[in-house]
mmCIF file with all atom_site columns, C-alpha atoms in Angstrom:
data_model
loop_
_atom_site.group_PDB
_atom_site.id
_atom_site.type_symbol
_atom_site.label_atom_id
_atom_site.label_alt_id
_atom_site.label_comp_id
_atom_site.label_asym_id
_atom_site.label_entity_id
_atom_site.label_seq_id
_atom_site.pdbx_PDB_ins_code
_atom_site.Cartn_x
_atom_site.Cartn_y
_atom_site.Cartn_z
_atom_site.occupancy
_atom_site.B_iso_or_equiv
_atom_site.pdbx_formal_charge
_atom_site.auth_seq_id
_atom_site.auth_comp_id
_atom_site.auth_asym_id
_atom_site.auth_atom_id
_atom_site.pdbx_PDB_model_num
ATOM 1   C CA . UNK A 1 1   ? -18.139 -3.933  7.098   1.00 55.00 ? 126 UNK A CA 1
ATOM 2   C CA . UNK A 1 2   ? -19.711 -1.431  9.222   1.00 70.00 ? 127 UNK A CA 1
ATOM 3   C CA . UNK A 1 3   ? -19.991 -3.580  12.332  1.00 79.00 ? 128 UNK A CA 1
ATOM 4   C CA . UNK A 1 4   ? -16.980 -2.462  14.402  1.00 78.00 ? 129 UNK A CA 1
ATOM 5   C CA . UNK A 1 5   ? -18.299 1.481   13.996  1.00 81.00 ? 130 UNK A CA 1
ATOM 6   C CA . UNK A 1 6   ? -21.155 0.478   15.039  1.00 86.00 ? 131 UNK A CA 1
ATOM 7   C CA . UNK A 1 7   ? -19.983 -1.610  18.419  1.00 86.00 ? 132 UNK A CA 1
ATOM 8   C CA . UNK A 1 8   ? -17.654 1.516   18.947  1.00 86.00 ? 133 UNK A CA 1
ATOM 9   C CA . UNK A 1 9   ? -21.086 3.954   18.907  1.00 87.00 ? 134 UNK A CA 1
ATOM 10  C CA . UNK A 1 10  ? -22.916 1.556   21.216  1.00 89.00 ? 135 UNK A CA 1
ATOM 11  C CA . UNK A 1 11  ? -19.907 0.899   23.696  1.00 89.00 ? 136 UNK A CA 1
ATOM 12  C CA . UNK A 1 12  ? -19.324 5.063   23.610  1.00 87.00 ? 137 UNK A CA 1
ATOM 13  C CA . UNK A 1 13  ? -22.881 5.241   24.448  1.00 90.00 ? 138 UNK A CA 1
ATOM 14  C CA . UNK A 1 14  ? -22.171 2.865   27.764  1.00 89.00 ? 139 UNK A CA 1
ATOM 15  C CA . UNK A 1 15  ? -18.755 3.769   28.331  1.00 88.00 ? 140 UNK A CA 1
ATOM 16  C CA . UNK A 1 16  ? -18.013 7.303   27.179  1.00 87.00 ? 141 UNK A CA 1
ATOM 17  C CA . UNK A 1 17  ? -16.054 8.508   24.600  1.00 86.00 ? 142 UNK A CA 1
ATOM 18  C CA . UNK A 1 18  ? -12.900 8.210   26.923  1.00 86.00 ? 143 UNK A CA 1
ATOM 19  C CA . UNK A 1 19  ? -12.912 4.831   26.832  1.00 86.00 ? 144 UNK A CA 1
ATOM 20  C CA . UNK A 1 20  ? -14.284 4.297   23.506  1.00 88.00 ? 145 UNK A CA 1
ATOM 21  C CA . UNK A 1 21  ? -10.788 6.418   22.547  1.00 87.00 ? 146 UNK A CA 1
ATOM 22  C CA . UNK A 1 22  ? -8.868  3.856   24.669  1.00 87.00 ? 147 UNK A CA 1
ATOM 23  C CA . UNK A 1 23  ? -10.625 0.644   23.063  1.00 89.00 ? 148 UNK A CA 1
ATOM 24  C CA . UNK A 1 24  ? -10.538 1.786   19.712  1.00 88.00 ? 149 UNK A CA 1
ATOM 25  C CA . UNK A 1 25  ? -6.616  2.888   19.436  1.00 88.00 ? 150 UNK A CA 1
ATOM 26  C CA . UNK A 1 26  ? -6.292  -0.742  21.528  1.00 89.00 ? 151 UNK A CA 1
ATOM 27  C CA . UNK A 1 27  ? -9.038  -3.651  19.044  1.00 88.00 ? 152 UNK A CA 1
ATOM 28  C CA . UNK A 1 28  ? -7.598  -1.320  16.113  1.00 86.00 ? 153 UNK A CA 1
ATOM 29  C CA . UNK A 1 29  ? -3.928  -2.644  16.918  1.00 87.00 ? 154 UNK A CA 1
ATOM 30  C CA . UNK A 1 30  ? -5.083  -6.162  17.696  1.00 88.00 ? 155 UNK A CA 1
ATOM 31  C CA . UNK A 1 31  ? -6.822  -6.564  14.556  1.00 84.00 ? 156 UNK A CA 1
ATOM 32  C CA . UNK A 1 32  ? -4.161  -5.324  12.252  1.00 84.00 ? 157 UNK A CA 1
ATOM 33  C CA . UNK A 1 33  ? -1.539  -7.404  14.522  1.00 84.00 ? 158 UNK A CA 1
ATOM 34  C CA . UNK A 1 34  ? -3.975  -10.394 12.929  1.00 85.00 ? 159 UNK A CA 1
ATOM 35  C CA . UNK A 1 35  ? -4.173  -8.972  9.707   1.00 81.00 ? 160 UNK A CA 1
ATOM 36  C CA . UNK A 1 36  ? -0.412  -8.351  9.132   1.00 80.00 ? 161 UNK A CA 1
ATOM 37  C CA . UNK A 1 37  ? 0.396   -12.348 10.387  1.00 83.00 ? 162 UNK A CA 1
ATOM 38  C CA . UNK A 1 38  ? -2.878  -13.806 8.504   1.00 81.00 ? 163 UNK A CA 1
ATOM 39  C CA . UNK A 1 39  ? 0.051   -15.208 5.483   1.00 76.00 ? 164 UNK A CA 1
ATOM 40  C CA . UNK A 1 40  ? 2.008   -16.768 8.504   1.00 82.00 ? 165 UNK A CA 1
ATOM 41  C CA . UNK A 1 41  ? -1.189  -18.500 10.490  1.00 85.00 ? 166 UNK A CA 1
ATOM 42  C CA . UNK A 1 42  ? -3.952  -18.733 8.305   1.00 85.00 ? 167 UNK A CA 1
ATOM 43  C CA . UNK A 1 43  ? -6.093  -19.320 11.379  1.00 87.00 ? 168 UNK A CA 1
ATOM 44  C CA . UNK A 1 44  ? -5.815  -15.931 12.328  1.00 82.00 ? 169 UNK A CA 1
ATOM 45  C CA . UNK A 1 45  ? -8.487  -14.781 9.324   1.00 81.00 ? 170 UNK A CA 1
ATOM 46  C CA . UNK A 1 46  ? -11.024 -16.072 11.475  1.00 85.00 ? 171 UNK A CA 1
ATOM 47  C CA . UNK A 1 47  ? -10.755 -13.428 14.158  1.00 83.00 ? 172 UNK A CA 1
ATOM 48  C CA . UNK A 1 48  ? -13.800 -11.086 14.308  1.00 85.00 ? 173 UNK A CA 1
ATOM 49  C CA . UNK A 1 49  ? -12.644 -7.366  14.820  1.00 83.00 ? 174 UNK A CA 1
ATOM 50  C CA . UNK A 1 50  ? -15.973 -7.770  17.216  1.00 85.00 ? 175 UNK A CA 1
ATOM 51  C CA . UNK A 1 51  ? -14.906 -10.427 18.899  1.00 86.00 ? 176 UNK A CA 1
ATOM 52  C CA . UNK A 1 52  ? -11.542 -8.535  19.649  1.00 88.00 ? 177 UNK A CA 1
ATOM 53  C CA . UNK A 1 53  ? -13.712 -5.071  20.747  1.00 89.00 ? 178 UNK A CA 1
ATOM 54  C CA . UNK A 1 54  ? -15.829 -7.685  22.884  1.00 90.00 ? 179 UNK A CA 1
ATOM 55  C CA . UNK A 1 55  ? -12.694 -8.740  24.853  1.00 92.00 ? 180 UNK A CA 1
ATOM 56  C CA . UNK A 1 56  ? -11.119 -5.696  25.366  1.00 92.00 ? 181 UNK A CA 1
ATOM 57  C CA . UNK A 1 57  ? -14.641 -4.147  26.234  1.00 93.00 ? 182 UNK A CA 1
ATOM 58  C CA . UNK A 1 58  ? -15.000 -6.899  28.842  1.00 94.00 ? 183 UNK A CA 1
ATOM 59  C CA . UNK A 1 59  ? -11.149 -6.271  30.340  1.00 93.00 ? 184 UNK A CA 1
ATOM 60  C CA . UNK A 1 60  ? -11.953 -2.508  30.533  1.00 91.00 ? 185 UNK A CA 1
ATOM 61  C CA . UNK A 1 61  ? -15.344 -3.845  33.034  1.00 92.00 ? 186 UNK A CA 1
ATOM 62  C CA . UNK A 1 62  ? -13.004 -5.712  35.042  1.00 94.00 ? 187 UNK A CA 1
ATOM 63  C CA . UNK A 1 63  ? -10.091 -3.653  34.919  1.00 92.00 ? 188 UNK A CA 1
ATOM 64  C CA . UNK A 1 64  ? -10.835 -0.265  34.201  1.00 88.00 ? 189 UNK A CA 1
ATOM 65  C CA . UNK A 1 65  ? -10.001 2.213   37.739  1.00 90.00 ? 190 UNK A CA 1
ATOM 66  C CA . UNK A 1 66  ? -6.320  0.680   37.294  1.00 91.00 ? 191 UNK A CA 1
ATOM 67  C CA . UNK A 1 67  ? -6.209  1.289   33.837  1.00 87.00 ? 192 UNK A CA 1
ATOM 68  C CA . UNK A 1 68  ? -7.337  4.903   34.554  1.00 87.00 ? 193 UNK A CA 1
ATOM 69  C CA . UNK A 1 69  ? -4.945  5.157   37.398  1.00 90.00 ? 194 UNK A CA 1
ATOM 70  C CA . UNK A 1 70  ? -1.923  4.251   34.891  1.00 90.00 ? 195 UNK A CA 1
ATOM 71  C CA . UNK A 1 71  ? -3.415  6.108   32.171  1.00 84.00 ? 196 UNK A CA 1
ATOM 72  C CA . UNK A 1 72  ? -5.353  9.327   33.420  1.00 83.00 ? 197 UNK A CA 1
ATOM 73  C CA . UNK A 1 73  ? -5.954  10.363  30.130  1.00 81.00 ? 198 UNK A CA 1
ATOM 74  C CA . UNK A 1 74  ? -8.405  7.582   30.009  1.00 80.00 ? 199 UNK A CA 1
ATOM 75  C CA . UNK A 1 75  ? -10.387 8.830   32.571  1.00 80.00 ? 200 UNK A CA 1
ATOM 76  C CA . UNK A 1 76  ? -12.298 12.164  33.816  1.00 80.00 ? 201 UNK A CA 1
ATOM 77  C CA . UNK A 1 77  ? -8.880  13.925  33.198  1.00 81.00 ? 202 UNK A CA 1
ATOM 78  C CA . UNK A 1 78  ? -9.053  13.101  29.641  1.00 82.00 ? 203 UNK A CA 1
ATOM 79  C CA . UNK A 1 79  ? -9.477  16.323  26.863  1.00 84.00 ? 204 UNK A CA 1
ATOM 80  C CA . UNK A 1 80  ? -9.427  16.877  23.076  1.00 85.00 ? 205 UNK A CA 1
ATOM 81  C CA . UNK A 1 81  ? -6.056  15.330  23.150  1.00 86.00 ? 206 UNK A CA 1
ATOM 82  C CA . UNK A 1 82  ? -7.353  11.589  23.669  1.00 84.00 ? 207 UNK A CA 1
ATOM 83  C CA . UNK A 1 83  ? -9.457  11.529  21.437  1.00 85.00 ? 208 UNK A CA 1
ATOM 84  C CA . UNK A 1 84  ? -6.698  13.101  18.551  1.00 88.00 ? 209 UNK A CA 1
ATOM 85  C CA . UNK A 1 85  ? -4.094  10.716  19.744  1.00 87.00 ? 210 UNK A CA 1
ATOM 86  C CA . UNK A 1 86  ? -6.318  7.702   19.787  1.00 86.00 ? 211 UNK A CA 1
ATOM 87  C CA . UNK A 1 87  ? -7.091  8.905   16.045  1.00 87.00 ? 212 UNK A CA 1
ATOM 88  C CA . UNK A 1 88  ? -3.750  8.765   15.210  1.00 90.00 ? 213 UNK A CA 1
ATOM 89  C CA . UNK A 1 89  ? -3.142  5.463   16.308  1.00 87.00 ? 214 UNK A CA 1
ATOM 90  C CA . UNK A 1 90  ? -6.039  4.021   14.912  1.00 85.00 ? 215 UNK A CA 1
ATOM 91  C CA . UNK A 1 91  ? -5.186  5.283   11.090  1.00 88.00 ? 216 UNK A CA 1
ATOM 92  C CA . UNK A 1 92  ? -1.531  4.700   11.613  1.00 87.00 ? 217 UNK A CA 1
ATOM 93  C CA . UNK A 1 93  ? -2.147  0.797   12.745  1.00 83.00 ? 218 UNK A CA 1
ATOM 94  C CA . UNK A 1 94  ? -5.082  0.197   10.482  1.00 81.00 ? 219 UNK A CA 1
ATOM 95  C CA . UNK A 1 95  ? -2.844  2.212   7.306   1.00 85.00 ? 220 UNK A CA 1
ATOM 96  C CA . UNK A 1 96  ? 0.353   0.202   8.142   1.00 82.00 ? 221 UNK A CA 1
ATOM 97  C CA . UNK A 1 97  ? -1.540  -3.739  8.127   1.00 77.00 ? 222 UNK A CA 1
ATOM 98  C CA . UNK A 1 98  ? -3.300  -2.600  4.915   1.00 77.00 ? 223 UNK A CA 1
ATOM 99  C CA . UNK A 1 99  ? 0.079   -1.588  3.475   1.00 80.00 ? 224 UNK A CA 1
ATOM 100 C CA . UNK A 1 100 ? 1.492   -4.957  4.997   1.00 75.00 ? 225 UNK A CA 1
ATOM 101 C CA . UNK A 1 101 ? -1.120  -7.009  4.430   1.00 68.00 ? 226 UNK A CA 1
ATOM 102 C CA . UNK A 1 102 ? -1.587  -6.325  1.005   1.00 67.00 ? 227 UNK A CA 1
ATOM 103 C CA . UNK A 1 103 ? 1.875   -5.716  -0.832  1.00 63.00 ? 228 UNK A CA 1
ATOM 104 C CA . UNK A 1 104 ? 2.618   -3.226  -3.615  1.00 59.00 ? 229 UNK A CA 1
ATOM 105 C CA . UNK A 1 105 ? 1.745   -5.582  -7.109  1.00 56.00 ? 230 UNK A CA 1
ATOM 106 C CA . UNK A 1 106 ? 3.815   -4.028  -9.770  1.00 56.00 ? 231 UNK A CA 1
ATOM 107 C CA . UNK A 1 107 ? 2.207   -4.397  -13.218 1.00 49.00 ? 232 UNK A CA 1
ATOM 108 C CA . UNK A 1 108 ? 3.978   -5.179  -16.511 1.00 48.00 ? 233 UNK A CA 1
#
């Protein structure tokens, strides 16, 4: 349950906080993505939020000065305001696939 916070610590530890901001906001709209369509394909329930942040942490390696030069705000340039809009984006997508994912049951 307390796996991905932990990956995000340890990748913030490696990568900085600007990119854990980045990488968060980004697995955090993956996973609920998977978790709104599990009802449609049933194979998506077998998607690790890891395994997500372990892709995306592996793009960022690969690709990260472009990503910086589209996105300054993920990079030295970056302030208190990355880290509150990446926030906001990761309780917006994770509130909106629990509300999705689990519809309101109306009892009798």
């Amino acid at each position: 349950r307390y796996s991905a916070v932990l990956s995000l610590a340890m990748v913030g530890a490696f990568l900085g906080w600007q990119a854990t901001a980045g990488l968060s906001a980004a697995t955090v709209m993956i996973y609920s993505s998977t978790v709104m369509y599990r009802a449609a394909i049933p194979r998506l329930a077998k998607i690790p939020i890891g395994g997500v942040l372990f892709l995306l942490v592996v793009c960022w390696l690969f690709a990260w000065r472009p990503i910086v030069e589209r996105v300054p705000r993920l990079g030295a340039s970056a302030d208190h305001w990355t880290m509150i809009v990446a926030g906001l984006v990761v309780f917006g997508a994770a509130t909106t696939a629990q509300l999705i994912s689990r519809p309101n049951r109306e009892s009798n």
